[in-house]
mmCIF file of C-alpha atoms in Angstrom:
data_model
loop_
_atom_site.group_PDB
_atom_site.id
_atom_site.type_symbol
_atom_site.label_atom_id
_atom_site.label_comp_id
_atom_site.label_asym_id
_atom_site.label_seq_id
_atom_site.Cartn_x
_atom_site.Cartn_y
_atom_site.Cartn_z
ATOM 1 C CA MET A 5 -0.066 0.141 0.280
ATOM 2 C CA ILE A 6 2.776 2.574 0.881
ATOM 3 C CA GLU A 7 4.566 1.504 -2.283
ATOM 4 C CA TRP A 8 1.294 2.352 -4.512
ATOM 5 C CA PHE A 9 0.817 5.625 -2.808
ATOM 6 C CA GLY A 10 5.204 6.451 -2.988
ATOM 7 C CA GLU A 11 4.406 5.650 -6.945
ATOM 8 C CA ASN A 12 1.570 7.425 -7.351
ATOM 9 C CA LEU A 13 1.470 10.743 -5.312
ATOM 10 C CA TRP A 14 -0.124 12.311 -8.474
ATOM 11 C CA ALA A 15 -3.723 10.828 -6.501
ATOM 12 C CA ALA A 16 -3.086 12.297 -3.296
ATOM 13 C CA TRP A 17 -1.917 15.800 -4.787
ATOM 14 C CA LEU A 18 -5.521 15.321 -7.015
ATOM 15 C CA SER A 19 -7.696 14.448 -3.904
ATOM 16 C CA LEU A 20 -5.730 17.506 -1.373
ATOM 17 C CA THR A 21 -7.373 19.812 -4.753
ATOM 18 C CA PHE A 22 -10.657 18.224 -4.626
ATOM 19 C CA VAL A 23 -11.181 19.048 -0.385
ATOM 20 C CA LEU A 24 -9.125 21.802 -1.084
ATOM 21 C CA LEU A 25 -11.504 22.896 -3.629
ATOM 22 C CA VAL A 26 -15.091 22.278 -1.767
ATOM 23 C CA LEU A 27 -13.552 24.263 1.064
ATOM 24 C CA GLU A 28 -13.379 27.301 -1.146
ATOM 25 C CA VAL A 29 -17.015 26.236 -1.925
ATOM 26 C CA PHE A 30 -17.654 27.206 1.549
ATOM 27 C CA MET A 31 -15.638 30.027 2.464
ATOM 28 C CA LEU A 32 -15.915 31.650 -0.861
ATOM 29 C CA ASP A 33 -12.919 33.802 -0.124
ATOM 30 C CA LEU A 34 -10.672 32.669 -2.707
ATOM 31 C CA LEU A 35 -7.523 31.230 -0.049
ATOM 32 C CA PHE A 36 -8.573 27.674 -0.842
ATOM 33 C CA LEU A 37 -8.605 28.029 -4.792
ATOM 34 C CA MET A 38 -5.094 29.255 -4.644
ATOM 35 C CA LEU A 39 -3.895 26.714 -2.353
ATOM 36 C CA ALA A 40 -5.986 23.989 -4.804
ATOM 37 C CA ALA A 41 -3.857 26.024 -7.689
ATOM 38 C CA GLY A 42 -0.773 24.936 -6.157
ATOM 39 C CA ALA A 43 -1.876 21.218 -5.384
ATOM 40 C CA LEU A 44 -3.061 20.828 -8.836
ATOM 41 C CA SER A 45 0.819 22.098 -10.155
ATOM 42 C CA ALA A 46 1.975 19.746 -7.539
ATOM 43 C CA MET A 47 0.034 16.800 -9.350
ATOM 44 C CA THR A 48 1.195 17.544 -12.902
ATOM 45 C CA VAL A 49 4.743 17.709 -12.148
ATOM 46 C CA SER A 50 4.509 13.755 -10.155
ATOM 47 C CA LEU A 51 2.378 13.021 -13.521
ATOM 48 C CA ALA A 52 5.079 14.104 -15.189
ATOM 49 C CA GLY A 53 7.380 11.954 -13.404
ATOM 50 C CA GLY A 54 9.207 14.137 -11.008
ATOM 51 C CA PRO A 55 10.686 13.639 -7.255
ATOM 52 C CA GLY A 56 8.338 14.404 -4.477
ATOM 53 C CA TRP A 57 10.793 17.648 -3.160
ATOM 54 C CA LEU A 58 10.183 18.897 -6.601
ATOM 55 C CA GLN A 59 6.601 18.129 -6.452
ATOM 56 C CA VAL A 60 6.307 19.454 -3.196
ATOM 57 C CA VAL A 61 8.470 22.915 -4.423
ATOM 58 C CA VAL A 62 6.632 23.352 -7.294
ATOM 59 C CA GLY A 63 3.360 23.282 -5.558
ATOM 60 C CA SER A 64 4.111 25.799 -2.850
ATOM 61 C CA VAL A 65 5.431 28.360 -4.914
ATOM 62 C CA THR A 66 2.864 28.079 -7.232
ATOM 63 C CA ALA A 67 0.523 28.483 -4.248
ATOM 64 C CA LEU A 68 2.408 31.264 -3.007
ATOM 65 C CA LEU A 69 2.134 33.025 -6.262
ATOM 66 C CA MET A 70 -1.246 32.751 -6.429
ATOM 67 C CA LEU A 71 -1.521 33.807 -3.250
ATOM 68 C CA GLY A 72 0.358 36.914 -3.492
ATOM 69 C CA ALA A 73 -0.364 38.110 -6.943
ATOM 70 C CA VAL A 74 -3.676 36.453 -8.597
ATOM 71 C CA ARG A 75 -6.229 36.626 -5.549
ATOM 72 C CA PRO A 76 -5.419 40.301 -4.376
ATOM 73 C CA ILE A 77 -6.563 41.209 -8.141
ATOM 74 C CA ALA A 78 -9.460 38.597 -8.401
ATOM 75 C CA LEU A 79 -10.556 40.011 -5.504
ATOM 76 C CA LYS A 80 -10.685 43.473 -6.193
ATOM 77 C CA HIS A 81 -12.672 42.549 -9.087
ATOM 78 C CA LEU A 82 -14.842 40.861 -7.337
ATOM 79 C CA LYS A 83 -15.499 43.486 -4.973
ATOM 80 C CA LYS A 84 -15.788 46.474 -7.131
ATOM 81 C CA GLY A 85 -18.832 48.646 -6.490
ATOM 82 C CA PRO A 86 -18.821 51.784 -4.107
ATOM 83 C CA HIS A 87 -18.662 50.255 -0.136
ATOM 84 C CA ASP A 88 -21.307 51.868 1.074
ATOM 85 C CA GLN A 89 -23.475 49.783 -2.093
ATOM 86 C CA LEU A 90 -26.871 48.179 -0.490
ATOM 87 C CA THR A 91 -27.138 44.954 -1.590
ATOM 88 C CA ASN A 92 -30.702 41.636 -0.314
ATOM 89 C CA VAL A 93 -32.806 43.270 1.459
ATOM 90 C CA ASP A 94 -31.297 46.276 2.333
ATOM 91 C CA ARG A 95 -31.855 48.197 -0.689
ATOM 92 C CA MET A 96 -35.666 47.244 0.080
ATOM 93 C CA THR A 97 -35.842 50.499 2.199
ATOM 94 C CA GLY A 98 -38.147 53.346 0.329
ATOM 95 C CA MET A 99 -39.059 51.189 -2.265
ATOM 96 C CA GLU A 100 -42.746 51.443 -3.125
ATOM 97 C CA ALA A 101 -44.948 48.559 -1.981
ATOM 98 C CA GLN A 102 -48.599 47.350 -2.863
ATOM 99 C CA THR A 103 -50.854 45.557 -0.787
ATOM 100 C CA ILE A 104 -53.409 42.446 -1.550
ATOM 101 C CA GLU A 105 -54.605 42.436 2.025
ATOM 102 C CA THR A 106 -55.022 44.981 5.053
ATOM 103 C CA VAL A 107 -51.867 45.726 6.632
ATOM 104 C CA THR A 108 -52.029 46.465 10.293
ATOM 105 C CA ALA A 109 -49.730 46.026 13.007
ATOM 106 C CA GLN A 110 -50.943 42.221 13.297
ATOM 107 C CA PHE A 111 -50.950 40.859 9.956
ATOM 108 C CA GLY A 112 -50.935 41.714 6.229
ATOM 109 C CA LEU A 113 -49.844 40.780 2.933
ATOM 110 C CA ALA A 114 -47.896 43.014 0.116
ATOM 111 C CA GLU A 115 -46.335 43.285 -2.708
ATOM 112 C CA VAL A 116 -42.993 44.254 -2.890
ATOM 113 C CA ASP A 117 -40.347 44.708 -6.609
ATOM 114 C CA GLY A 118 -42.754 41.391 -7.905
ATOM 115 C CA ASP A 119 -42.543 39.347 -5.055
ATOM 116 C CA THR A 120 -44.933 38.823 -2.171
ATOM 117 C CA TRP A 121 -44.120 39.257 1.373
ATOM 118 C CA THR A 122 -45.665 39.195 5.236
ATOM 119 C CA ALA A 123 -46.427 42.978 5.986
ATOM 120 C CA ARG A 124 -47.286 44.756 9.574
ATOM 121 C CA SER A 125 -47.554 48.654 9.431
ATOM 122 C CA ALA A 126 -44.383 50.500 10.363
ATOM 123 C CA GLY A 127 -46.983 52.581 13.448
ATOM 124 C CA GLU A 128 -50.684 52.885 13.859
ATOM 125 C CA TYR A 129 -51.335 52.202 10.511
ATOM 126 C CA ARG A 130 -54.394 50.770 8.468
ATOM 127 C CA ILE A 131 -52.870 50.458 4.934
ATOM 128 C CA GLU A 132 -55.977 48.793 2.900
ATOM 129 C CA PRO A 133 -55.712 46.317 -0.172
ATOM 130 C CA GLY A 134 -54.877 48.188 -3.290
ATOM 131 C CA MET A 135 -53.027 50.680 -1.688
ATOM 132 C CA THR A 136 -49.746 52.180 -2.125
ATOM 133 C CA ALA A 137 -46.918 51.996 0.682
ATOM 134 C CA VAL A 138 -43.526 52.555 1.399
ATOM 135 C CA VAL A 139 -41.080 50.243 3.051
ATOM 136 C CA ASP A 140 -39.954 51.416 6.431
ATOM 137 C CA SER A 141 -37.924 48.312 7.168
ATOM 138 C CA VAL A 142 -37.044 44.786 6.545
ATOM 139 C CA ASP A 143 -36.834 42.068 9.646
ATOM 140 C CA GLY A 144 -37.002 38.881 8.138
ATOM 141 C CA ALA A 145 -39.022 37.907 6.113
ATOM 142 C CA THR A 146 -41.404 40.353 6.932
ATOM 143 C CA VAL A 147 -41.462 43.984 5.008
ATOM 144 C CA TYR A 148 -42.722 46.823 7.682
ATOM 145 C CA LEU A 149 -45.194 49.496 5.664
ATOM 146 C CA ARG A 150 -45.568 52.813 5.980
ATOM 147 C CA PRO A 151 -48.294 54.770 4.069
ATOM 148 C CA ALA A 152 -47.162 55.901 0.804
ATOM 149 C CA PRO A 153 -47.630 60.009 0.333
ATOM 150 C CA SER A 154 -50.395 61.173 -1.400
ATOM 151 C CA ILE A 155 -51.885 64.553 -3.071
ATOM 152 C CA GLN A 156 -55.164 65.824 -1.043
ATOM 153 C CA TRP A 157 -56.619 67.134 -4.354
ATOM 154 C CA ASN A 158 -60.171 68.075 -3.076
ATOM 155 C CA ASP A 159 -59.155 71.437 -1.532
ATOM 156 C CA PRO A 160 -61.679 72.016 1.690
ATOM 157 C CA GLN A 161 -61.050 75.472 1.381
ATOM 158 C CA GLY A 162 -61.872 75.519 -2.358
ATOM 159 C CA GLN A 163 -65.509 74.208 -1.651
ATOM 160 C CA GLU A 164 -68.646 76.560 -1.786
ATOM 161 C CA ALA A 165 -70.450 76.924 1.221
#
């Protein structure tokens, strides 16, 4: 068994590559991806018939180069955009919502950006079905709404007595 392992170090390097790739899937910070590239280059040297010490040196140098040169550039491109850019539910604050059911502090449903959400009023409001509201905040799968500002076209001062 040990003889086979010594003669087939490429299998160990391939196994290490897969383990590192699985770890990368969970971490998503490109660290394990760079290490997997080093293990893959060591496997290539092993398949070419290189000695064990050369496999370790080539794998280590490749991993260090990937970590030092490629990873920072890749992270910079992946994290483009302003640091204060809102994503996911954070961007929903201020969006318009259409109420599907009456929304009160205890119950309600609303549609926001094409999706149906559990809705609650963000105060002592009662928002009737079909009315437009504004997302005040989001907590889990619940949006908190306030009535959308509206213009009162019927001016009481302009009515005749």
